[in-house]
GROMACS .gro file of C-alpha atoms in nm:
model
  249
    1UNK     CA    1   3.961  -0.874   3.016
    2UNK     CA    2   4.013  -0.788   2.649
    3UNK     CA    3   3.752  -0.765   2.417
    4UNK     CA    4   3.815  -1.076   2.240
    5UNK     CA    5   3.685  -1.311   2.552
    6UNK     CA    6   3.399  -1.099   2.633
    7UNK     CA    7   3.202  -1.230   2.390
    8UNK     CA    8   3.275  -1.608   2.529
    9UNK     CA    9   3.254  -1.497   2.854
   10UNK     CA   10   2.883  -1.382   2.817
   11UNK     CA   11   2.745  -1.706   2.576
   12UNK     CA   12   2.899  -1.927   2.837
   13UNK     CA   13   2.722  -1.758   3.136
   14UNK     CA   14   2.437  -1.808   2.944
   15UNK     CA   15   2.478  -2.143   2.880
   16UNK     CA   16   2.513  -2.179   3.266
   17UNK     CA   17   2.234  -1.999   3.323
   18UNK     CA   18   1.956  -2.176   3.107
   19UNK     CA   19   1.898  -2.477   3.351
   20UNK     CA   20   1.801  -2.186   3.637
   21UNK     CA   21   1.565  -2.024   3.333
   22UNK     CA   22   1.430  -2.336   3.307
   23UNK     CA   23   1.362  -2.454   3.656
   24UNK     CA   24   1.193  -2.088   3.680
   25UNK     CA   25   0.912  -2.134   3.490
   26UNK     CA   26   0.998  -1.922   3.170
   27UNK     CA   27   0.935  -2.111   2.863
   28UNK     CA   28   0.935  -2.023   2.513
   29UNK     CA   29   0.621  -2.204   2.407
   30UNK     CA   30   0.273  -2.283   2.535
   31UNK     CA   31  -0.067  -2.445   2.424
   32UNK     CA   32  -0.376  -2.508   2.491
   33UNK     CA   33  -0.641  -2.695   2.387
   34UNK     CA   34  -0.962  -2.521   2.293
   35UNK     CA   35  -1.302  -2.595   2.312
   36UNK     CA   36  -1.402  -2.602   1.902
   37UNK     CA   37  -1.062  -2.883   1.895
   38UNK     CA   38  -0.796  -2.623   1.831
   39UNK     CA   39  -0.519  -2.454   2.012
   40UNK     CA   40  -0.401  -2.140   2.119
   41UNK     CA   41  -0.056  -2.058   2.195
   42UNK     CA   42   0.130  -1.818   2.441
   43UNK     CA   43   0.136  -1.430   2.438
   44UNK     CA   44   0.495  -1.469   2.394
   45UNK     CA   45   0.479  -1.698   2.056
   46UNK     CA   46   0.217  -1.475   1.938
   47UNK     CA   47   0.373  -1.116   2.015
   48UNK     CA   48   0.716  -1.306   1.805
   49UNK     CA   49   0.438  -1.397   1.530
   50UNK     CA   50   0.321  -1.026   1.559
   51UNK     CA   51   0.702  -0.890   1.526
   52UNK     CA   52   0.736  -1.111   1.223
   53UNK     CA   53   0.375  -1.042   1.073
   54UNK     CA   54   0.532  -0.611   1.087
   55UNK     CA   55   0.781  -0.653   0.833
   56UNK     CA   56   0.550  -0.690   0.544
   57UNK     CA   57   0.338  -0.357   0.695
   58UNK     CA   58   0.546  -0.166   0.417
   59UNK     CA   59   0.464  -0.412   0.141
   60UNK     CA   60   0.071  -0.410   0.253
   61UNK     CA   61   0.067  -0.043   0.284
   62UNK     CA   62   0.197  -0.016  -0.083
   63UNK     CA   63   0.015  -0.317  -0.262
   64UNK     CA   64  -0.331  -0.341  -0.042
   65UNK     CA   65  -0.438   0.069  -0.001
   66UNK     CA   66  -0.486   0.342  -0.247
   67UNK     CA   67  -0.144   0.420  -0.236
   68UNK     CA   68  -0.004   0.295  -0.527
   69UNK     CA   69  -0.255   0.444  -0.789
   70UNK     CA   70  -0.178   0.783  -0.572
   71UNK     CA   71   0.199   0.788  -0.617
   72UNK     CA   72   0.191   0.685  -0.989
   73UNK     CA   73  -0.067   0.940  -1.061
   74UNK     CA   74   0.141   1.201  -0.872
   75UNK     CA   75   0.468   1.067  -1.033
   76UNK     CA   76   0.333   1.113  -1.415
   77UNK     CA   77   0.201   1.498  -1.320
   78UNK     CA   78   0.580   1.518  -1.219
   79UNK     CA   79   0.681   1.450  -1.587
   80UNK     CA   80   0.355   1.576  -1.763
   81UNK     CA   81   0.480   1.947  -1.585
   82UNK     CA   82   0.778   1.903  -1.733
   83UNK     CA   83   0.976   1.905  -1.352
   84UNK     CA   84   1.136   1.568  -1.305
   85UNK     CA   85   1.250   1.672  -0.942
   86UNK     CA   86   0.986   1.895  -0.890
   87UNK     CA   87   0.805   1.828  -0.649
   88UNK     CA   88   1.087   1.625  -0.509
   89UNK     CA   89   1.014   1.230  -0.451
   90UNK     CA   90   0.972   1.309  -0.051
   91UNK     CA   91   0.678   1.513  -0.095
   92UNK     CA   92   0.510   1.312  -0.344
   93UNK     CA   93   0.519   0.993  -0.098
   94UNK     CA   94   0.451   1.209   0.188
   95UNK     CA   95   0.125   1.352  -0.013
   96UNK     CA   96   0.047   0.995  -0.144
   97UNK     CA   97   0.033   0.846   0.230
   98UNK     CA   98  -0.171   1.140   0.396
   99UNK     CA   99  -0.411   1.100   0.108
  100UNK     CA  100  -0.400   0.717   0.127
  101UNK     CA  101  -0.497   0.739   0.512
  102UNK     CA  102  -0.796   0.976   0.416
  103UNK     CA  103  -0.913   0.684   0.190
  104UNK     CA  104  -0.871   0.413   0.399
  105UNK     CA  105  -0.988   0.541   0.714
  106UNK     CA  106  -1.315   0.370   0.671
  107UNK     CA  107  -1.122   0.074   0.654
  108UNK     CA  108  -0.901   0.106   0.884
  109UNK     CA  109  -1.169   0.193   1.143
  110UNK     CA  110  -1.375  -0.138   1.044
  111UNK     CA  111  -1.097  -0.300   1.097
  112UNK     CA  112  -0.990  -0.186   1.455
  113UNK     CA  113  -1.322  -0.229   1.625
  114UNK     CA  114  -1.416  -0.559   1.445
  115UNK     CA  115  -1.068  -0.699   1.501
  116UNK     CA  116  -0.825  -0.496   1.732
  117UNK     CA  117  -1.037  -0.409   1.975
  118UNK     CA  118  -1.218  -0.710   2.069
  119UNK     CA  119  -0.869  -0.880   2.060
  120UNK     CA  120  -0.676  -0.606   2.279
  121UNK     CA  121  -1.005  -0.638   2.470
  122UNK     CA  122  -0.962  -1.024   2.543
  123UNK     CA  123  -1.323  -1.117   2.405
  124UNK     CA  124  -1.163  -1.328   2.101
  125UNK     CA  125  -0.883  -1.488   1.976
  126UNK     CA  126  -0.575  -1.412   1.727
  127UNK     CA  127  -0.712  -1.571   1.480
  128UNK     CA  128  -1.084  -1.477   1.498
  129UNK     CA  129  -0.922  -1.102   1.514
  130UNK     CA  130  -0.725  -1.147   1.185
  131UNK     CA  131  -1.016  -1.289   1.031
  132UNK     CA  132  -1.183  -0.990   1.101
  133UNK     CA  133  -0.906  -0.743   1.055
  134UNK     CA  134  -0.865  -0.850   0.705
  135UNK     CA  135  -1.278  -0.854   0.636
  136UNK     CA  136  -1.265  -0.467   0.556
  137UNK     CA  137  -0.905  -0.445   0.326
  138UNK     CA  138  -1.112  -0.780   0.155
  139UNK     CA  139  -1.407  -0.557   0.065
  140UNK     CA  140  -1.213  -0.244  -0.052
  141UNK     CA  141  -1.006  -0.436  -0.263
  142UNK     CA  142  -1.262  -0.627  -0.420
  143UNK     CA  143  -1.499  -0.319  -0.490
  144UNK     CA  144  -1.141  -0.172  -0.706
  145UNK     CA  145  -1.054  -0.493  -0.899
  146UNK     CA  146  -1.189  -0.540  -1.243
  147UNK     CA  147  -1.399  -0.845  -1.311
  148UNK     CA  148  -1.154  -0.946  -1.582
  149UNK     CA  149  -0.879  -0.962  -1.377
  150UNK     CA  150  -1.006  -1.158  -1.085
  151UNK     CA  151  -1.118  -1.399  -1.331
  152UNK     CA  152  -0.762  -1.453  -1.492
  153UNK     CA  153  -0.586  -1.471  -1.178
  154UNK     CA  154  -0.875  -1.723  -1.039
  155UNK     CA  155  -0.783  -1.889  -1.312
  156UNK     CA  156  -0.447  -1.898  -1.334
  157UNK     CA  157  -0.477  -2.045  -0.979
  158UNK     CA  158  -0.598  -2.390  -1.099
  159UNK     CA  159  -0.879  -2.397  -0.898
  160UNK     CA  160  -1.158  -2.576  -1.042
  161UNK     CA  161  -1.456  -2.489  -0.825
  162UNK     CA  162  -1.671  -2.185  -0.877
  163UNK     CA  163  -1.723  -1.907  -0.640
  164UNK     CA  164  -2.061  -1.906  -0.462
  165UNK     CA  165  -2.047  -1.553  -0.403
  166UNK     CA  166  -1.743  -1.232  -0.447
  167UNK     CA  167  -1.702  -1.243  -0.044
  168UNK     CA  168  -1.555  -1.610  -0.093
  169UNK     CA  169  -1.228  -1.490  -0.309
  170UNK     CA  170  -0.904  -1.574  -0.152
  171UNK     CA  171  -0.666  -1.322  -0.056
  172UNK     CA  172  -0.404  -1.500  -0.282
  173UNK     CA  173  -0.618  -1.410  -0.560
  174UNK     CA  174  -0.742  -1.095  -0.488
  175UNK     CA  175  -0.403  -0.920  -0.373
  176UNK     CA  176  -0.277  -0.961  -0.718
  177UNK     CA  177  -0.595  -0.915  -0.921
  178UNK     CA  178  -0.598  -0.563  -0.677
  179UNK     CA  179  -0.268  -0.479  -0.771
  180UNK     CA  180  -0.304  -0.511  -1.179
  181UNK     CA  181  -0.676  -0.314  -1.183
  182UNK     CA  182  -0.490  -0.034  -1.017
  183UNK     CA  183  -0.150  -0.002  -1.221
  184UNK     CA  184  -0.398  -0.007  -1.501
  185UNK     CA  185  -0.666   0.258  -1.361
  186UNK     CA  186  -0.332   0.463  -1.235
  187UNK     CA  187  -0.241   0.466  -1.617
  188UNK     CA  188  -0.545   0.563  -1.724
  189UNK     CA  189  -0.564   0.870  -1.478
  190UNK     CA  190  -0.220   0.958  -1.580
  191UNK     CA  191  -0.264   0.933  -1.957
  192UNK     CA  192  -0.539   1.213  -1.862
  193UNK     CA  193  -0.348   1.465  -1.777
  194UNK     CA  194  -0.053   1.412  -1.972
  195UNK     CA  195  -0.317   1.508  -2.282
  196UNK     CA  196  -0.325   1.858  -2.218
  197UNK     CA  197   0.048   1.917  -2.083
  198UNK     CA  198   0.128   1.671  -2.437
  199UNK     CA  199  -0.098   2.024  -2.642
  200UNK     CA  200   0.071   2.319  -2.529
  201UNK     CA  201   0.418   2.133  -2.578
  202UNK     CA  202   0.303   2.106  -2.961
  203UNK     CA  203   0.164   2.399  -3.001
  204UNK     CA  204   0.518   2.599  -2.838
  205UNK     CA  205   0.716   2.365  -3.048
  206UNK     CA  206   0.499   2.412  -3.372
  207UNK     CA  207   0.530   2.811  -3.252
  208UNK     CA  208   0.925   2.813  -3.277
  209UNK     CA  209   0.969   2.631  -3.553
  210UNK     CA  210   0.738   2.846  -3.767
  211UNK     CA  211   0.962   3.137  -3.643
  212UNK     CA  212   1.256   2.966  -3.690
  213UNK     CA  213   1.395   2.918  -3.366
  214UNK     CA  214   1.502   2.556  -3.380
  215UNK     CA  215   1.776   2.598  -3.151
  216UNK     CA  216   1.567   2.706  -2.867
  217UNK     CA  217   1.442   2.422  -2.634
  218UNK     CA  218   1.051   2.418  -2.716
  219UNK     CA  219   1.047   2.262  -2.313
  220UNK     CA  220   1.240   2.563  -2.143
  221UNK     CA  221   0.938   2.772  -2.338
  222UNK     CA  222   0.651   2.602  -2.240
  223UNK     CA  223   0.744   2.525  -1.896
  224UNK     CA  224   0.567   2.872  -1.781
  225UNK     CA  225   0.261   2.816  -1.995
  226UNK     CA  226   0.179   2.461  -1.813
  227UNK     CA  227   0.255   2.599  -1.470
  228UNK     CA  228   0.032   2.829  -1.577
  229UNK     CA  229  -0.249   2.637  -1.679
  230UNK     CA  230  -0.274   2.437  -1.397
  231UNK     CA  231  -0.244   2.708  -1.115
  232UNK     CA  232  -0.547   2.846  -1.333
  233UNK     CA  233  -0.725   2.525  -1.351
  234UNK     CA  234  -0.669   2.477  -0.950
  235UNK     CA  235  -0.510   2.164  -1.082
  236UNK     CA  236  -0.388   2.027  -0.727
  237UNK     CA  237  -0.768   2.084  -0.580
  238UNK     CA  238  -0.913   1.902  -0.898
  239UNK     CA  239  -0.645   1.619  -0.893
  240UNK     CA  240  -0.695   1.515  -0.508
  241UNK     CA  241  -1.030   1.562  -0.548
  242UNK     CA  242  -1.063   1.282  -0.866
  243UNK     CA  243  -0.819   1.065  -0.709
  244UNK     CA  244  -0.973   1.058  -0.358
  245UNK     CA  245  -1.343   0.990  -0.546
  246UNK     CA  246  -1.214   0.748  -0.779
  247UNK     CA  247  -1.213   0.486  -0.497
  248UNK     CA  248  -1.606   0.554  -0.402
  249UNK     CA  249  -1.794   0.278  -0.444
   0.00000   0.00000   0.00000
């Protein structure tokens, strides 16, 4: 048979075959009724909820963990030294997400035994275990977002009521109110240490000119000196150390 009809071939015996799935018992979809008036559906709609729910695991790693404030931090060091591939983007993602799991492992470990657990365990349901899953990631976000923020985004939502208490902030608020207090404290660490790299490259460029040598790059000079400084300073110690204890609470 050529390739053409195989395809065909197969959807039709599958066609033919769906009637015998049927009569079988296997079926897509099942609920039932629960005793607080809900429902809960079938291990197989939940594991295709599940397969779904993985897709955004990249986005939440980047916008609901210490990541992001990591990898900008690490990025403006990158041009601070004055080595725009150096260290290459690799290793700064690789350091970011070792350091970000360090971090969040609190977190992360609230979460699995409050939510995972009990859920892989069969004591409570998917949504009971989300609930609880999210409880932790709720709390660490909200101990790293600025008052200010929350309040404009709160507001910007058009909601009317006032919070009784910090634990009562929607996710939908507090994702993006997370996400703008750590671009800004990211910017803050990184303006930081650009202010020393920012001295020697005046003070090599103020050097040269005074001796005339205007057509040497002031950035091939000082290049050494700022390597040099911060393998003196233990500068990689001193930066994981600030970054990991500027999320303490």
């Amino acid at each position: 048979m050529k390739a053409r009809y195989c395809i065909p071939a197969i959807l039709l015996i599958g066609m033919m075959s769906s009637p015998v799935l049927a009569e079988s018992g296997l079926t897509l979809m099942t609920t039932k009724p629960t005793a607080e008036g809900g429902q809960t559906y079938s291990v197989t709609l939940q594991i295709l909820m599940l397969m779904t729910a993985l897709t955004f695991l990249p986005t939440a790693l980047l916008m609901m963990t210490s990541f992001a404030r990591i990898a900008i931090v690490l990025a403006i060091l990158r041009q601070a030294l004055g080595t725009p591939t150096t260290p290459s983007t690799q290793i700064i993602i690789g350091l970011s997400l070792f350091l970000t799991f360090f971090i969040m492992s609190p977190v992360l470990e609230g979460a699995y035994h409050d939510g995972v657990k009990p859920y892989m365990d069969e004591k409570i349901a998917a949504d009971v275990a989300i609930e609880r899953a999210v409880k932790p990631f709720h709390g660490f976000m909200l101990s790293q977002t600025r008052e200010s923020d929350l309040a404009l985004f709160y507001n910007l939502s058009g909601r009317d009521e006032a919070l009784e208490s910090p634990d009562k902030v929607p996710m939908s608020v507090l994702i993006p109110s997370f996400i703008t207090s750590e671009l800004k404290t990211a910017f803050q660490i990184g303006f930081l240490i650009f202010i020393p790299f920012v001295v020697i490259d005046l003070v090599v460029a103020s050097t040269l000119m005074s001796m005339g040598m205007m057509m040497l790059s002031p950035m091939l000079i000082s290049l050494p000196f700022k390597i040099m400084l911060f393998v003196l300073v233990d500068g990689w110690t001193m930066l994981m150390s600030t970054l990991a204890s500027s999320f303490a609470v």
